């Protein structure tokens, strides 16, 4: 349905995440995957959704000069916000263990920002989901790290994986947002763009 509305436009998804690729496939949207490396650094003064908004827009910068009038570029970033700090992707097993230990028996925010960039405008939105974990044992944390190697995931976990199934006791907001994309907002925004053009 949405694919028909945007049939004259070319959607570029700048993400290497297989989960995000699958989301667009499930939304029945034809997208081109195009990747450019960037250094994911942000000013230390930023907090909460400001961080993911900044990084999502930063990821669009290398593409701006090559966008054609019919291109819609989609970039995104996910962070975990807990106890006044942003948790990104862990560098190693020790950092993954530290992150998961901090999230154990606590509630944190998962924030995903999405930027829609064309030649003429940029729109960035974000969604927040509150996730609560049970008290995770040392054995459970170490088992998960060894089994799933969660080094490509903010906060060192994927909610769709084993640790989410056994550890998440409460969810307030979009489940898909925790997986890496607020699909309901992406669908709505692309509909709005289609109706405006």
mmCIF file of C-alpha atoms in Angstrom:
data_model
loop_
_atom_site.group_PDB
_atom_site.id
_atom_site.type_symbol
_atom_site.label_atom_id
_atom_site.label_comp_id
_atom_site.label_asym_id
_atom_site.label_seq_id
_atom_site.Cartn_x
_atom_site.Cartn_y
_atom_site.Cartn_z
ATOM 1 C CA UNK A 1 0.000 0.000 0.000
ATOM 2 C CA UNK A 2 2.657 2.512 1.069
ATOM 3 C CA UNK A 3 4.977 1.218 -1.649
ATOM 4 C CA UNK A 4 2.386 2.274 -4.253
ATOM 5 C CA UNK A 5 2.141 5.776 -2.774
ATOM 6 C CA UNK A 6 5.921 6.158 -2.959
ATOM 7 C CA UNK A 7 6.417 4.376 -6.286
ATOM 8 C CA UNK A 8 7.971 7.466 -7.891
ATOM 9 C CA UNK A 9 10.492 7.831 -5.060
ATOM 10 C CA UNK A 10 13.681 6.016 -4.198
ATOM 11 C CA UNK A 11 14.078 5.087 -0.527
ATOM 12 C CA UNK A 12 17.623 4.646 0.752
ATOM 13 C CA UNK A 13 18.146 2.905 4.096
ATOM 14 C CA UNK A 14 21.547 3.741 5.573
ATOM 15 C CA UNK A 15 21.762 0.890 8.054
ATOM 16 C CA UNK A 16 23.680 -2.351 8.291
ATOM 17 C CA UNK A 17 21.222 -3.766 10.846
ATOM 18 C CA UNK A 18 19.569 -6.976 9.611
ATOM 19 C CA UNK A 19 16.679 -6.270 11.986
ATOM 20 C CA UNK A 20 15.987 -2.898 10.333
ATOM 21 C CA UNK A 21 16.259 -4.510 6.875
ATOM 22 C CA UNK A 22 13.628 -7.051 7.932
ATOM 23 C CA UNK A 23 11.306 -4.325 9.235
ATOM 24 C CA UNK A 24 11.228 -2.596 5.846
ATOM 25 C CA UNK A 25 10.663 -5.906 4.122
ATOM 26 C CA UNK A 26 7.717 -6.574 6.455
ATOM 27 C CA UNK A 27 6.360 -3.073 5.744
ATOM 28 C CA UNK A 28 6.496 -4.102 2.058
ATOM 29 C CA UNK A 29 8.733 -1.166 1.187
ATOM 30 C CA UNK A 30 11.372 -1.368 -1.514
ATOM 31 C CA UNK A 31 14.584 0.142 -0.181
ATOM 32 C CA UNK A 32 18.179 0.354 -1.295
ATOM 33 C CA UNK A 33 20.718 -0.413 1.429
ATOM 34 C CA UNK A 34 23.561 2.083 1.193
ATOM 35 C CA UNK A 35 26.254 2.331 3.853
ATOM 36 C CA UNK A 36 28.869 4.962 4.660
ATOM 37 C CA UNK A 37 31.161 4.730 7.688
ATOM 38 C CA UNK A 38 30.930 7.478 10.307
ATOM 39 C CA UNK A 39 32.453 7.996 13.727
ATOM 40 C CA UNK A 40 29.561 7.759 16.184
ATOM 41 C CA UNK A 41 30.613 10.523 18.554
ATOM 42 C CA UNK A 42 28.437 13.227 20.083
ATOM 43 C CA UNK A 43 28.950 16.336 22.242
ATOM 44 C CA UNK A 44 29.042 15.382 25.924
ATOM 45 C CA UNK A 45 26.489 18.079 26.784
ATOM 46 C CA UNK A 46 23.751 16.066 25.048
ATOM 47 C CA UNK A 47 21.459 13.778 27.052
ATOM 48 C CA UNK A 48 18.661 11.271 26.443
ATOM 49 C CA UNK A 49 16.929 11.609 23.046
ATOM 50 C CA UNK A 50 19.249 14.480 22.092
ATOM 51 C CA UNK A 51 22.012 11.893 21.672
ATOM 52 C CA UNK A 52 20.113 9.542 19.363
ATOM 53 C CA UNK A 53 18.702 12.505 17.381
ATOM 54 C CA UNK A 54 22.210 13.903 16.899
ATOM 55 C CA UNK A 55 23.660 10.547 15.812
ATOM 56 C CA UNK A 56 20.759 9.808 13.470
ATOM 57 C CA UNK A 57 21.261 13.161 11.717
ATOM 58 C CA UNK A 58 25.035 12.692 11.735
ATOM 59 C CA UNK A 59 24.603 9.440 9.799
ATOM 60 C CA UNK A 60 22.772 11.367 7.053
ATOM 61 C CA UNK A 61 25.551 13.921 6.490
ATOM 62 C CA UNK A 62 27.787 11.852 4.155
ATOM 63 C CA UNK A 63 24.824 11.271 1.805
ATOM 64 C CA UNK A 64 23.450 14.806 1.465
ATOM 65 C CA UNK A 65 25.536 15.904 -1.501
ATOM 66 C CA UNK A 66 24.544 12.874 -3.583
ATOM 67 C CA UNK A 67 20.768 12.826 -3.012
ATOM 68 C CA UNK A 68 18.610 13.303 -6.097
ATOM 69 C CA UNK A 69 15.194 15.051 -6.042
ATOM 70 C CA UNK A 70 13.452 11.670 -5.836
ATOM 71 C CA UNK A 71 15.537 10.232 -2.974
ATOM 72 C CA UNK A 72 14.319 9.751 0.607
ATOM 73 C CA UNK A 73 17.184 8.795 2.909
ATOM 74 C CA UNK A 74 16.405 7.049 6.208
ATOM 75 C CA UNK A 75 18.974 6.932 9.009
ATOM 76 C CA UNK A 76 18.516 5.922 12.633
ATOM 77 C CA UNK A 77 20.212 5.389 15.959
ATOM 78 C CA UNK A 78 19.262 3.510 19.127
ATOM 79 C CA UNK A 79 20.582 4.091 22.631
ATOM 80 C CA UNK A 80 19.789 2.717 26.052
ATOM 81 C CA UNK A 81 19.451 5.400 28.722
ATOM 82 C CA UNK A 82 19.925 4.254 32.298
ATOM 83 C CA UNK A 83 20.818 6.026 35.517
ATOM 84 C CA UNK A 84 21.672 9.287 33.756
ATOM 85 C CA UNK A 85 23.975 7.760 31.158
ATOM 86 C CA UNK A 86 23.771 6.478 27.584
ATOM 87 C CA UNK A 87 24.696 2.856 26.963
ATOM 88 C CA UNK A 88 25.814 2.214 23.407
ATOM 89 C CA UNK A 89 27.256 -0.959 21.901
ATOM 90 C CA UNK A 90 29.692 -2.776 24.208
ATOM 91 C CA UNK A 91 33.303 -3.007 23.065
ATOM 92 C CA UNK A 92 33.976 -6.392 24.686
ATOM 93 C CA UNK A 93 32.615 -9.068 27.032
ATOM 94 C CA UNK A 94 33.606 -7.135 30.149
ATOM 95 C CA UNK A 95 31.700 -4.042 29.050
ATOM 96 C CA UNK A 96 28.693 -6.153 28.022
ATOM 97 C CA UNK A 97 28.705 -7.786 31.455
ATOM 98 C CA UNK A 98 28.907 -4.383 33.160
ATOM 99 C CA UNK A 99 25.964 -3.033 31.127
ATOM 100 C CA UNK A 100 23.716 -6.035 31.741
ATOM 101 C CA UNK A 101 24.550 -6.042 35.444
ATOM 102 C CA UNK A 102 23.483 -2.393 35.608
ATOM 103 C CA UNK A 103 20.203 -3.147 33.803
ATOM 104 C CA UNK A 104 19.426 -6.110 36.078
ATOM 105 C CA UNK A 105 16.447 -5.559 38.407
ATOM 106 C CA UNK A 106 15.887 -2.060 37.007
ATOM 107 C CA UNK A 107 13.953 -0.055 34.402
ATOM 108 C CA UNK A 108 15.650 1.769 31.557
ATOM 109 C CA UNK A 109 14.670 3.760 28.455
ATOM 110 C CA UNK A 110 15.333 2.513 24.942
ATOM 111 C CA UNK A 111 15.353 5.483 22.583
ATOM 112 C CA UNK A 112 15.399 5.174 18.810
ATOM 113 C CA UNK A 113 15.643 8.235 16.585
ATOM 114 C CA UNK A 114 14.885 8.164 12.859
ATOM 115 C CA UNK A 115 15.801 10.870 10.334
ATOM 116 C CA UNK A 116 14.102 11.320 6.963
ATOM 117 C CA UNK A 117 16.327 13.381 4.670
ATOM 118 C CA UNK A 118 15.656 14.685 1.161
ATOM 119 C CA UNK A 119 17.206 17.424 -0.950
ATOM 120 C CA UNK A 120 14.762 19.937 0.530
ATOM 121 C CA UNK A 121 14.114 18.918 4.139
ATOM 122 C CA UNK A 122 15.108 16.783 7.099
ATOM 123 C CA UNK A 123 12.672 15.461 9.681
ATOM 124 C CA UNK A 124 13.872 13.630 12.812
ATOM 125 C CA UNK A 125 11.578 11.857 15.249
ATOM 126 C CA UNK A 126 12.160 9.569 18.209
ATOM 127 C CA UNK A 127 10.322 7.017 20.309
ATOM 128 C CA UNK A 128 10.933 5.890 23.887
ATOM 129 C CA UNK A 129 10.126 2.481 25.364
ATOM 130 C CA UNK A 130 10.566 1.668 29.041
ATOM 131 C CA UNK A 131 11.956 -1.813 29.663
ATOM 132 C CA UNK A 132 12.170 -3.551 33.046
ATOM 133 C CA UNK A 133 14.431 -6.530 33.704
ATOM 134 C CA UNK A 134 14.139 -9.057 36.485
ATOM 135 C CA UNK A 135 17.169 -9.637 38.678
ATOM 136 C CA UNK A 136 19.595 -11.376 36.311
ATOM 137 C CA UNK A 137 22.000 -13.885 37.825
ATOM 138 C CA UNK A 138 25.690 -13.834 37.063
ATOM 139 C CA UNK A 139 25.264 -17.185 35.338
ATOM 140 C CA UNK A 140 22.433 -15.879 33.109
ATOM 141 C CA UNK A 141 24.392 -12.801 32.053
ATOM 142 C CA UNK A 142 27.513 -14.777 31.190
ATOM 143 C CA UNK A 143 25.516 -17.448 29.356
ATOM 144 C CA UNK A 144 23.786 -14.813 27.221
ATOM 145 C CA UNK A 145 27.030 -13.016 26.333
ATOM 146 C CA UNK A 146 28.660 -16.296 25.288
ATOM 147 C CA UNK A 147 25.608 -17.569 23.408
ATOM 148 C CA UNK A 148 24.552 -14.397 21.576
ATOM 149 C CA UNK A 149 27.639 -12.107 21.443
ATOM 150 C CA UNK A 150 25.538 -8.918 21.736
ATOM 151 C CA UNK A 151 28.246 -6.493 20.648
ATOM 152 C CA UNK A 152 26.212 -4.877 17.870
ATOM 153 C CA UNK A 153 23.343 -3.906 20.189
ATOM 154 C CA UNK A 154 22.843 -0.838 22.375
ATOM 155 C CA UNK A 155 22.839 -1.795 26.048
ATOM 156 C CA UNK A 156 24.370 -5.195 25.177
ATOM 157 C CA UNK A 157 21.096 -7.010 24.574
ATOM 158 C CA UNK A 158 18.477 -7.839 21.966
ATOM 159 C CA UNK A 159 14.970 -8.071 23.388
ATOM 160 C CA UNK A 160 14.058 -10.667 20.750
ATOM 161 C CA UNK A 161 16.841 -12.952 21.986
ATOM 162 C CA UNK A 162 17.059 -15.387 24.913
ATOM 163 C CA UNK A 163 17.718 -12.738 27.552
ATOM 164 C CA UNK A 164 14.634 -10.776 26.534
ATOM 165 C CA UNK A 165 12.487 -13.886 26.724
ATOM 166 C CA UNK A 166 13.642 -14.860 30.213
ATOM 167 C CA UNK A 167 14.487 -11.457 31.657
ATOM 168 C CA UNK A 168 12.051 -8.738 30.581
ATOM 169 C CA UNK A 169 9.186 -8.429 33.050
ATOM 170 C CA UNK A 170 7.568 -5.199 31.833
ATOM 171 C CA UNK A 171 7.421 -3.176 28.644
ATOM 172 C CA UNK A 172 5.874 0.272 28.238
ATOM 173 C CA UNK A 173 5.792 1.359 24.610
ATOM 174 C CA UNK A 174 6.730 -0.176 21.266
ATOM 175 C CA UNK A 175 8.418 -3.582 21.273
ATOM 176 C CA UNK A 176 9.783 -2.945 17.772
ATOM 177 C CA UNK A 177 11.357 0.301 18.967
ATOM 178 C CA UNK A 178 13.479 -1.772 21.362
ATOM 179 C CA UNK A 179 14.509 -3.988 18.438
ATOM 180 C CA UNK A 180 15.790 -0.887 16.650
ATOM 181 C CA UNK A 181 13.001 0.872 14.762
ATOM 182 C CA UNK A 182 9.693 2.499 15.814
ATOM 183 C CA UNK A 183 7.937 0.978 12.803
ATOM 184 C CA UNK A 184 4.579 2.630 13.547
ATOM 185 C CA UNK A 185 6.188 6.095 13.407
ATOM 186 C CA UNK A 186 8.193 5.266 10.281
ATOM 187 C CA UNK A 187 5.024 4.094 8.531
ATOM 188 C CA UNK A 188 3.083 7.197 9.598
ATOM 189 C CA UNK A 189 5.874 9.596 8.598
ATOM 190 C CA UNK A 190 6.349 8.029 5.167
ATOM 191 C CA UNK A 191 2.569 8.221 4.654
ATOM 192 C CA UNK A 192 2.666 11.908 5.604
ATOM 193 C CA UNK A 193 5.549 12.506 3.192
ATOM 194 C CA UNK A 194 3.722 10.638 0.399
ATOM 195 C CA UNK A 195 0.595 12.735 0.902
ATOM 196 C CA UNK A 196 2.570 15.993 0.984
ATOM 197 C CA UNK A 197 4.431 15.445 -2.285
#
